[in-house]
Tab-separated table of C-alpha atoms and ligand atoms in Angstrom:
chain	number	residue	atom	x	y	z
M	280	UNK	CA	17.604	21.698	-6.963
M	281	UNK	CA	13.956	20.249	-6.965
M	282	UNK	CA	14.788	16.672	-6.079
M	283	UNK	CA	16.378	14.644	-4.199
M	284	UNK	CA	17.671	11.007	-5.742
M	285	UNK	CA	20.181	8.381	-5.900
M	286	UNK	CA	21.090	8.524	-10.177
M	287	UNK	CA	19.597	10.977	-12.877
M	288	UNK	CA	21.466	8.585	-15.115
M	289	UNK	CA	18.506	5.842	-14.565
M	290	UNK	CA	16.003	8.330	-16.078
M	291	UNK	CA	15.385	6.620	-19.435
M	292	UNK	CA	14.743	3.364	-18.137
M	293	UNK	CA	12.765	4.663	-15.701
M	294	UNK	CA	10.925	6.479	-18.826
M	295	UNK	CA	10.283	2.532	-20.207
M	296	UNK	CA	9.600	1.191	-16.887
M	297	UNK	CA	6.060	3.806	-16.623
M	298	UNK	CA	5.067	3.872	-20.129
M	299	UNK	CA	4.344	-0.150	-19.883
M	300	UNK	CA	2.854	0.360	-16.587
M	301	UNK	CA	0.818	3.102	-18.736
M	302	UNK	CA	0.086	0.149	-21.117
M	303	UNK	CA	-2.395	-1.567	-18.164
M	304	UNK	CA	-3.483	1.297	-16.557
M	305	UNK	CA	-6.423	2.108	-18.783
M	306	UNK	CA	-8.393	3.864	-16.783
M	307	UNK	CA	-6.124	6.469	-15.101
M	308	UNK	CA	-5.035	6.990	-19.374
M	309	UNK	CA	-8.782	7.930	-19.484
M	310	UNK	CA	-9.650	10.313	-16.777
M	311	UNK	CA	-5.076	11.839	-17.851
M	312	UNK	CA	-6.493	12.440	-20.957
M	313	UNK	CA	-10.422	13.631	-19.862
M	314	UNK	CA	-9.078	16.507	-17.051
M	315	UNK	CA	-5.318	17.521	-19.410
M	316	UNK	CA	-7.724	19.675	-21.290
M	317	UNK	CA	-9.811	21.796	-18.602
M	318	UNK	CA	-7.187	21.174	-14.725
M	319	UNK	CA	-9.789	21.107	-12.651
M	320	UNK	CA	-6.236	20.924	-10.106
M	321	UNK	CA	-5.254	23.971	-10.863
M	322	UNK	CA	-4.295	26.051	-8.471
M	323	UNK	CA	-3.909	22.569	-5.930
M	324	UNK	CA	-0.368	21.974	-4.612
M	325	UNK	CA	-1.002	18.355	-3.943
M	326	UNK	CA	2.114	16.960	-1.561
M	327	UNK	CA	2.576	13.375	-1.818
M	328	UNK	CA	4.080	10.346	0.716
M	329	UNK	CA	3.724	7.232	-1.119
M	330	UNK	CA	5.891	4.482	-2.603
M	331	UNK	CA	8.172	5.955	-6.186
M	332	UNK	CA	6.713	2.543	-8.144
M	333	UNK	CA	6.031	2.388	-12.438
M	334	UNK	CA	2.277	3.054	-11.084
M	335	UNK	CA	2.716	6.058	-8.444
M	336	UNK	CA	4.554	7.420	-10.882
M	337	UNK	CA	1.153	6.898	-13.510
M	338	UNK	CA	-0.599	8.202	-10.464
M	339	UNK	CA	2.175	11.897	-10.242
M	340	UNK	CA	1.533	12.322	-14.326
M	341	UNK	CA	-2.631	12.622	-14.012
M	342	UNK	CA	-2.023	14.068	-11.671
M	343	UNK	CA	0.358	17.310	-13.063
M	344	UNK	CA	-1.629	16.617	-16.332
M	345	UNK	CA	-5.111	17.602	-14.533
M	346	UNK	CA	-2.844	20.768	-13.778
M	347	UNK	CA	-1.676	20.331	-10.033
M	348	UNK	CA	2.303	21.394	-8.613
M	349	UNK	CA	3.053	18.228	-6.810
M	350	UNK	CA	5.651	17.543	-4.563
M	351	UNK	CA	6.130	13.201	-3.725
M	352	UNK	CA	8.531	11.738	-1.470
M	353	UNK	CA	8.155	7.528	-0.044
M	354	UNK	CA	6.451	5.687	1.617
M	355	UNK	CA	8.961	3.194	2.798
M	356	UNK	CA	13.006	3.676	3.040
M	357	UNK	CA	13.321	0.120	0.694
M	358	UNK	CA	10.830	0.324	-1.589
M	359	UNK	CA	11.711	3.329	-4.318
M	360	UNK	CA	12.037	2.012	-7.283
M	361	UNK	CA	15.253	5.008	-8.706
M	362	UNK	CA	14.116	4.489	-12.007
M	363	UNK	CA	11.508	6.652	-11.411
M	364	UNK	CA	12.614	7.974	-8.980
M	365	UNK	CA	14.936	9.740	-12.110
M	366	UNK	CA	12.426	9.708	-14.949
M	367	UNK	CA	10.001	11.737	-12.512
M	368	UNK	CA	13.255	14.034	-12.078
M	369	UNK	CA	13.583	14.332	-15.179
M	370	UNK	CA	10.360	15.416	-16.095
M	371	UNK	CA	10.516	18.277	-13.511
M	372	UNK	CA	8.198	16.920	-10.576
M	373	UNK	CA	9.902	17.736	-7.086
M	374	UNK	CA	11.106	13.909	-5.831
M	375	UNK	CA	12.077	13.468	-1.987
M	376	UNK	CA	13.101	9.375	-2.703
M	377	UNK	CA	15.769	6.849	-2.921
M	378	UNK	CA	16.390	3.020	-1.451
M	379	UNK	CA	17.753	2.613	0.883
M	380	UNK	CA	16.782	5.226	3.061
M	381	UNK	CA	18.031	5.917	6.850
M	382	UNK	CA	14.956	7.135	9.155
M	383	UNK	CA	16.573	10.339	9.271
M	384	UNK	CA	16.677	10.892	5.421
M	385	UNK	CA	13.135	9.644	5.415
M	386	UNK	CA	11.850	12.566	7.639
M	387	UNK	CA	14.277	15.389	5.366
M	388	UNK	CA	12.064	14.194	1.947
M	389	UNK	CA	8.972	14.389	4.107
M	390	UNK	CA	10.033	17.717	5.409
M	391	UNK	CA	10.877	19.128	2.375
M	392	UNK	CA	7.288	17.948	0.489
M	393	UNK	CA	5.982	19.989	3.289
M	394	UNK	CA	8.255	22.461	2.564
M	395	UNK	CA	5.786	23.649	-0.413
M	396	UNK	CA	3.048	24.826	2.024
M	397	UNK	CA	0.569	21.785	0.943
M	398	UNK	CA	-2.751	21.703	-0.203
M	399	UNK	CA	-3.663	18.738	-0.976
M	400	UNK	CA	-1.960	15.505	0.463
M	401	UNK	CA	-1.382	12.818	-0.258
M	402	UNK	CA	-0.328	9.895	2.180
M	403	UNK	CA	0.290	6.013	2.583
M	404	UNK	CA	0.271	4.755	5.571
M	405	UNK	CA	0.054	8.795	7.286
M	406	UNK	CA	3.855	10.064	7.655
M	407	UNK	CA	3.026	13.035	6.162
M	408	UNK	CA	-0.001	13.730	7.989
M	409	UNK	CA	1.698	13.260	11.353
M	410	UNK	CA	4.524	15.066	10.439
M	411	UNK	CA	2.296	18.546	9.358
M	412	UNK	CA	0.137	17.837	12.394
M	413	UNK	CA	3.028	17.137	14.898
M	414	UNK	CA	5.363	20.156	13.858
M	415	UNK	CA	3.795	21.765	10.853
M	416	UNK	CA	0.378	22.414	13.209
M	417	UNK	CA	-0.456	25.483	11.798
M	418	UNK	CA	0.220	24.910	7.652
M	419	UNK	CA	-1.923	21.815	8.266
M	420	UNK	CA	-4.500	24.395	9.192
M	421	UNK	CA	-3.636	25.608	5.482
M	422	UNK	CA	-4.284	22.292	3.912
M	423	UNK	CA	-7.848	21.147	2.811
M	424	UNK	CA	-7.907	17.800	2.292
M	425	UNK	CA	-5.872	14.776	2.418
M	426	UNK	CA	-6.095	11.480	1.509
M	427	UNK	CA	-5.255	7.528	2.468
M	428	UNK	CA	-4.209	4.727	0.872
M	429	UNK	CA	-3.492	1.912	3.598
M	430	UNK	CA	-5.285	-0.183	6.585
M	431	UNK	CA	-2.852	0.829	8.919
M	432	UNK	CA	-3.161	4.755	8.278
M	433	UNK	CA	-6.688	4.339	7.848
M	434	UNK	CA	-6.727	3.105	11.271
M	435	UNK	CA	-4.934	5.758	13.299
M	436	UNK	CA	-6.449	8.503	11.331
M	437	UNK	CA	-10.091	7.071	11.929
M	438	UNK	CA	-8.850	7.411	15.806
M	439	UNK	CA	-7.118	10.654	15.254
M	440	UNK	CA	-10.121	11.578	13.829
M	441	UNK	CA	-12.280	10.333	17.221
M	442	UNK	CA	-10.233	11.921	18.712
M	443	UNK	CA	-11.140	15.679	17.643
M	444	UNK	CA	-7.454	16.522	16.400
M	445	UNK	CA	-7.162	16.062	12.524
M	446	UNK	CA	-7.182	19.343	11.385
M	447	UNK	CA	-8.616	19.229	8.231
M	448	UNK	CA	-11.281	16.093	6.630
M	449	UNK	CA	-9.741	12.829	5.006
M	450	UNK	CA	-10.677	10.275	2.659
M	451	UNK	CA	-10.189	6.389	3.258
M	452	UNK	CA	-9.504	5.226	0.362
M	453	UNK	CA	-8.794	2.280	1.103
M	454	UNK	CA	-11.934	1.955	2.657
M	455	UNK	CA	-13.314	1.911	-1.020
M	456	UNK	CA	-15.040	-1.506	-2.233
M	457	UNK	CA	-12.657	-0.497	-5.979
M	458	UNK	CA	-9.170	-0.291	-3.384
M	459	UNK	CA	-9.623	-2.642	-0.867
M	460	UNK	CA	-11.274	-6.409	-2.584
M	461	UNK	CA	-8.753	-5.658	-5.376
M	462	UNK	CA	-5.673	-4.404	-4.061
M	463	UNK	CA	-5.328	-5.464	-1.190
M	464	UNK	CA	-6.677	-9.420	-1.905
M	465	UNK	CA	-5.451	-9.983	-5.381
M	466	UNK	CA	-2.500	-6.857	-5.756
M	467	UNK	CA	-1.029	-7.862	-2.291
M	468	UNK	CA	-1.742	-11.983	-3.034
M	469	UNK	CA	0.808	-11.662	-5.971
M	470	UNK	CA	2.878	-9.332	-5.346
M	471	UNK	CA	3.374	-10.937	-2.026
M	472	UNK	CA	4.399	-14.464	-3.540
M	473	UNK	CA	6.326	-12.479	-5.930
M	474	UNK	CA	8.230	-10.191	-3.132
M	475	UNK	CA	8.900	-14.516	-1.868
M	476	UNK	CA	9.984	-15.768	-5.004
M	477	UNK	CA	12.660	-13.197	-6.664
M	478	UNK	CA	14.213	-13.594	-2.828
M	479	UNK	CA	14.296	-16.455	-3.757
M	480	UNK	CA	13.411	-18.856	-5.680
M	481	UNK	CA	12.230	-21.420	-3.551
M	482	UNK	CA	9.635	-23.804	-4.445
M	483	UNK	CA	6.068	-23.037	-3.474
M	484	UNK	CA	4.092	-26.467	-3.718
M	485	UNK	CA	3.921	-28.969	-0.301
M	486	UNK	CA	5.292	-26.586	1.709
M	487	UNK	CA	3.367	-25.071	4.619
M	488	UNK	CA	2.720	-21.222	4.478
M	489	UNK	CA	1.878	-19.705	7.650
M	490	UNK	CA	-0.429	-15.892	6.975
M	491	UNK	CA	-0.694	-13.908	10.264
M	492	UNK	CA	-4.043	-12.584	9.595
M	493	UNK	CA	-6.693	-13.371	7.646
M	494	UNK	CA	-8.232	-9.419	6.379
M	495	UNK	CA	-7.792	-8.519	2.920
M	496	UNK	CA	-3.910	-9.060	2.734
M	497	UNK	CA	-3.535	-11.939	4.028
M	498	UNK	CA	-6.759	-13.501	2.376
M	499	UNK	CA	-5.141	-13.152	-0.955
M	500	UNK	CA	-1.470	-14.124	0.535
M	501	UNK	CA	-3.535	-17.131	1.777
M	502	UNK	CA	-5.302	-18.188	-1.306
M	503	UNK	CA	-2.141	-17.135	-4.182
M	504	UNK	CA	-0.088	-19.681	-1.593
M	505	UNK	CA	-2.686	-22.340	-2.142
M	506	UNK	CA	-2.579	-22.314	-6.015
M	507	UNK	CA	0.667	-23.065	-6.134
M	508	UNK	CA	0.445	-25.678	-3.571
M	509	UNK	CA	1.301	-24.880	-0.213
M	510	UNK	CA	-0.724	-26.419	2.860
M	511	UNK	CA	-2.205	-22.979	4.131
M	512	UNK	CA	-2.445	-22.168	7.989
M	513	UNK	CA	-4.065	-18.720	8.639
M	514	UNK	CA	-3.323	-17.349	12.223
M	515	UNK	CA	-6.002	-14.259	14.037
M	516	UNK	CA	-6.835	-12.776	16.927
M	517	UNK	CA	-10.680	-11.854	16.099
M	518	UNK	CA	-12.904	-14.572	15.665
M	519	UNK	CA	-15.125	-13.884	12.573
M	520	UNK	CA	-12.065	-13.453	10.348
M	521	UNK	CA	-9.971	-16.541	11.460
M	522	UNK	CA	-13.956	-18.566	11.126
M	523	UNK	CA	-13.926	-17.233	7.144
M	524	UNK	CA	-10.604	-18.085	7.030
M	525	UNK	CA	-11.845	-21.997	8.187
M	526	UNK	CA	-15.163	-21.316	5.873
M	527	UNK	CA	-12.208	-21.260	2.543
M	528	UNK	CA	-10.612	-24.300	3.202
M	529	UNK	CA	-7.618	-22.732	5.377
M	530	UNK	CA	-6.552	-23.618	9.296
M	531	UNK	CA	-7.060	-22.045	11.922
M	532	UNK	CA	-4.408	-22.461	14.684
M	533	UNK	CA	-2.180	-19.803	17.615
M	534	UNK	CA	0.674	-18.369	16.183
M	535	UNK	CA	2.359	-20.289	19.000
M	536	UNK	CA	1.217	-23.792	16.880
M	537	UNK	CA	1.901	-22.772	13.825
M	538	UNK	CA	5.600	-21.243	14.788
M	539	UNK	CA	6.868	-24.484	14.746
M	540	UNK	CA	5.457	-26.175	11.238
M	541	UNK	CA	5.559	-23.530	9.191
M	542	UNK	CA	8.040	-23.572	6.354
M	543	UNK	CA	6.788	-20.059	5.220
M	544	UNK	CA	5.765	-16.916	7.355
M	545	UNK	CA	4.168	-14.093	5.978
M	546	UNK	CA	2.399	-12.054	8.262
M	547	UNK	CA	-0.067	-9.476	7.469
M	548	UNK	CA	-2.057	-7.781	10.638
M	549	UNK	CA	-1.163	-4.438	10.663
M	550	UNK	CA	0.191	-5.438	14.557
M	551	UNK	CA	3.133	-5.345	16.187
M	552	UNK	CA	5.473	-8.248	18.198
M	553	UNK	CA	3.311	-11.371	15.759
M	554	UNK	CA	6.324	-12.762	15.076
M	555	UNK	CA	8.611	-13.010	18.391
M	556	UNK	CA	11.299	-14.745	20.327
M	557	UNK	CA	9.412	-17.567	21.809
M	558	UNK	CA	8.408	-17.937	17.972
M	559	UNK	CA	11.336	-18.284	16.881
M	560	UNK	CA	13.147	-20.000	19.260
M	561	UNK	CA	10.451	-22.997	18.347
M	562	UNK	CA	10.812	-22.297	14.486
M	563	UNK	CA	12.155	-25.268	12.044
M	564	UNK	CA	15.426	-24.914	10.773
M	565	UNK	CA	15.643	-23.610	7.232
M	566	UNK	CA	12.147	-21.315	7.647
M	567	UNK	CA	11.474	-18.279	5.936
M	568	UNK	CA	10.231	-15.079	7.665
M	569	UNK	CA	8.599	-11.623	5.280
M	570	UNK	CA	6.053	-8.927	6.043
M	571	UNK	CA	3.677	-7.393	3.803
M	572	UNK	CA	1.690	-5.455	6.123
M	573	UNK	CA	2.426	-1.483	6.013
M	574	UNK	CA	5.505	-1.405	8.632
M	575	UNK	CA	8.096	-3.641	10.019
M	576	UNK	CA	6.893	-4.234	13.982
M	577	UNK	CA	5.095	-7.332	12.824
M	578	UNK	CA	8.310	-8.938	12.773
M	579	UNK	CA	10.676	-8.881	15.653
M	580	UNK	CA	14.186	-8.025	14.731
M	581	UNK	CA	15.777	-7.078	18.044
M	582	UNK	CA	14.154	-10.806	19.303
M	583	UNK	CA	15.440	-12.834	15.826
M	584	UNK	CA	18.864	-10.702	16.484
M	585	UNK	CA	19.232	-11.597	20.112
M	586	UNK	CA	19.115	-14.799	19.613
M	587	UNK	CA	21.155	-15.059	16.894
M	588	UNK	CA	25.225	-15.295	16.017
M	589	UNK	CA	25.609	-14.308	12.827
M	590	UNK	CA	23.706	-13.195	9.897
M	591	UNK	CA	24.235	-13.188	6.244
M	592	UNK	CA	22.422	-11.908	2.888
M	593	UNK	CA	22.943	-15.102	1.283
M	594	UNK	CA	21.100	-12.789	-1.555
M	595	UNK	CA	19.363	-10.135	-2.612
M	596	UNK	CA	16.421	-9.282	0.232
M	597	UNK	CA	17.498	-12.197	1.838
M	598	UNK	CA	19.032	-12.439	5.212
M	599	UNK	CA	20.424	-15.823	6.796
M	600	UNK	CA	20.621	-16.107	10.561
M	601	UNK	CA	22.470	-18.486	12.258
M	602	UNK	CA	21.082	-19.250	15.522
M	603	UNK	CA	22.950	-20.392	18.497
M	604	UNK	CA	21.968	-23.633	18.286
M	605	UNK	CA	23.328	-24.414	14.777
M	606	UNK	CA	19.591	-23.505	13.064
M	607	UNK	CA	18.901	-20.932	10.324
M	608	UNK	CA	16.075	-18.820	9.841
M	609	UNK	CA	16.117	-16.227	6.818
M	610	UNK	CA	14.166	-13.256	6.683
M	611	UNK	CA	13.373	-11.015	3.920
M	612	UNK	CA	13.200	-8.025	2.956
M	613	UNK	CA	14.844	-6.236	6.610
M	614	UNK	CA	11.264	-7.597	7.481
M	615	UNK	CA	9.792	-4.589	5.126
M	616	UNK	CA	6.748	-5.097	2.882
M	617	UNK	CA	8.568	-8.272	1.643
M	618	UNK	CA	6.132	-6.619	-1.987
M	619	UNK	CA	7.136	-3.574	-2.208
M	620	UNK	CA	10.874	-4.384	-1.158
M	621	UNK	CA	11.730	-7.484	-2.259
M	622	UNK	CA	9.425	-6.884	-5.914
M	623	UNK	CA	8.065	-5.169	-7.515
M	624	UNK	CA	4.798	-3.858	-5.494
M	625	UNK	CA	1.373	-4.834	-7.039
M	626	UNK	CA	1.138	-5.528	-10.788
M	627	UNK	CA	-0.416	-1.972	-12.502
M	628	UNK	CA	-3.525	-3.706	-13.613
M	629	UNK	CA	-5.095	-3.130	-9.754
M	630	UNK	CA	-2.921	-0.670	-9.540
M	631	UNK	CA	-5.284	1.579	-11.970
M	632	UNK	CA	-8.452	1.304	-9.910
M	633	UNK	CA	-6.713	2.206	-6.607
M	634	UNK	CA	-5.683	5.595	-8.271
M	635	UNK	CA	-8.438	6.354	-9.954
M	636	UNK	CA	-9.893	6.365	-6.467
M	637	UNK	CA	-7.138	8.606	-5.253
M	638	UNK	CA	-7.078	10.361	-8.257
M	639	UNK	CA	-10.931	11.178	-7.957
M	640	UNK	CA	-10.758	11.924	-4.468
M	641	UNK	CA	-8.191	14.970	-5.395
M	642	UNK	CA	-10.053	16.232	-7.467
M	643	UNK	CA	-12.857	15.596	-5.453
M	644	UNK	CA	-11.255	17.481	-2.189
M	645	UNK	CA	-10.371	20.624	-3.966
M	646	UNK	CA	-13.735	21.274	-4.962
M	647	UNK	CA	-15.530	20.464	-1.996
M	648	UNK	CA	-12.983	19.679	0.832
M	649	UNK	CA	-13.401	22.817	2.237
M	650	UNK	CA	-16.763	22.265	3.428
M	651	UNK	CA	-16.470	18.795	4.872
M	652	UNK	CA	-15.837	17.735	8.565
M	653	UNK	CA	-12.295	17.414	10.097
M	654	UNK	CA	-12.401	13.678	9.954
M	655	UNK	CA	-12.213	10.096	8.153
M	656	UNK	CA	-14.421	10.415	5.057
M	657	UNK	CA	-15.606	7.248	2.905
M	658	UNK	CA	-15.562	7.244	-0.933
M	659	UNK	CA	-19.024	7.741	-2.470
M	660	UNK	CA	-20.281	4.429	-3.668
M	661	UNK	CA	-21.500	6.868	-7.279
M	662	UNK	CA	-16.993	6.475	-6.883
M	663	UNK	CA	-16.541	3.367	-6.557
M	664	UNK	CA	-19.042	2.645	-9.120
M	665	UNK	CA	-17.998	4.706	-12.115
M	666	UNK	CA	-14.250	3.365	-11.423
M	667	UNK	CA	-15.731	0.255	-11.429
M	668	UNK	CA	-17.645	0.676	-14.934
M	669	UNK	CA	-14.807	2.305	-16.005
M	670	UNK	CA	-12.669	-0.671	-15.722
M	671	UNK	CA	-14.830	-2.889	-17.259
M	672	UNK	CA	-14.948	-0.570	-19.873
M	673	UNK	CA	-11.108	-0.885	-20.100
M	674	UNK	CA	-11.658	-4.938	-20.484
M	675	UNK	CA	-15.151	-4.609	-22.793
M	676	UNK	CA	-16.928	-6.169	-20.628
M	677	UNK	CA	-20.901	-5.434	-20.806
M	678	UNK	CA	-23.462	-5.956	-17.569
M	679	UNK	CA	-26.866	-5.428	-17.823
M	680	UNK	CA	-29.047	-2.370	-16.149
M	681	UNK	CA	-32.110	-2.636	-13.856
M	682	UNK	CA	-35.195	-1.507	-16.408
M	683	UNK	CA	-37.781	0.610	-14.345
M	684	UNK	CA	-39.787	-2.119	-12.930
M	685	UNK	CA	-37.053	-3.622	-11.573
M	686	UNK	CA	-36.659	-0.619	-9.911
M	687	UNK	CA	-39.989	-0.037	-8.788
M	688	UNK	CA	-39.914	-3.097	-6.938
M	689	UNK	CA	-36.683	-3.338	-4.915
M	690	UNK	CA	-38.404	-0.459	-3.182
M	691	UNK	CA	-41.866	-1.532	-3.091
M	692	UNK	CA	-42.613	-2.490	0.727
M	693	UNK	CA	-45.864	-3.447	-0.362
M	694	UNK	CA	-45.098	-6.280	-1.915
M	695	UNK	CA	-44.600	-9.498	-0.453
M	696	UNK	CA	-45.299	-13.577	-0.970
G	203	ARJ	C1	2.178	1.627	-5.015
G	203	ARJ	C2	1.492	0.089	-4.270
G	203	ARJ	C3	1.730	-0.887	-5.122
G	203	ARJ	C4	2.600	-0.097	-6.390
G	203	ARJ	O1	-1.526	0.005	-2.375
G	203	ARJ	C5	-1.248	-0.214	-1.659
G	203	ARJ	C6	-1.246	0.093	-0.097
G	203	ARJ	O2	-2.073	-0.093	0.533
G	203	ARJ	C7	0.622	0.419	0.389
G	203	ARJ	C8	0.493	-0.977	1.299
G	203	ARJ	O3	1.666	0.266	2.044
G	203	ARJ	C9	1.102	-0.110	-0.747
G	203	ARJ	C10	0.961	-0.281	-1.581
G	203	ARJ	N1	1.377	-0.685	-3.017
G	203	ARJ	C11	1.168	-1.738	-3.003
G	203	ARJ	N2	1.719	-2.110	-4.609
G	203	ARJ	N3	2.216	1.992	-4.144
G	203	ARJ	N4	2.678	1.194	-6.205
G	203	ARJ	N5	2.997	-0.799	-7.468
């Protein structure tokens, strides 16, 4: 058996989910059709480590249609949609993922995809690249190139590249304009609120909503919470980001102050220990705490546990902690990505562009990866514009074009006032 999943019986439900995603991902469907004849990825063995969702299934099926062999694991213990995994396995795709993995299972799944001796890797959070580099350096040396989906992964891989430790080139999909200005902002904004609502069903209007981190993801959460009538407070460590939050109309406070007044807290920083013991100690009764960053270290759960006398799963993805003084604090999705563990991740429409970047980067690496330096590379401006153009086309939106005369004007340095 070339897969390990929770329940093969869920395949039919998974197939329908994927069909629904396909109906919202026109750029991916166009790429699939375009490359299924020529099969430019023929001969490539792609190992992927990325949330097993209906959108990811569309990416996997597009890679397979373009000729690749694929082996996949999830990149978070709580984000796998078991029905989607079943549908992929049914199609003969080698998938190792189920919801509720232990840490041991998590790495076992990654190891299974490494056994396949990939020529390309596709990561979200860089766990596959790290495992290859740390445990199987000889196999890493045979990899042509890889991609990385998310901010946290890109940060670490850039550090690794600068230290001369990368054994193959990596493309920073996250840093494409058609990824971080859309997926990170509008995707995270909507899906995080979706995760909060599914696990609480609270009224957002009138609540004090604290967003830790005003990067692309935090900005999206703040914008959508405001739209639902919340009073939004942002916390930051970076002066320019704090200023952006202020000029976007939000309050900025240190977390020590925000902790006392927030009703809902969401971390979107990529940093550990953003909410710790002293914050839990000063929170109001019934405060809700969750995270939308890649790793579950932003909220210090050990600190929360140390203050609690009991905990009860009060609803799915919602645990009620009772403090020694009787206050209750509610932790969503065990501090893991609330949008993927508590809901279904970003909507398909926005993943359409992120995954078009993944797909085109895989094609680029298959063709040119052997000639690239072993460091982190950005997506080209041409690829960004091509994907944005394709997306606009599928939306039936036309834009203007520069005339010859205008092109000459922008590069003319002799003209002045
Ligand atoms: C697969 C998703 C989905 C989804 O692109 C987003 C990112 O940077 C990740 C951080 O781990 C999550 C990823 N993402 C969001 N929504 N991946 N399917 N529906």
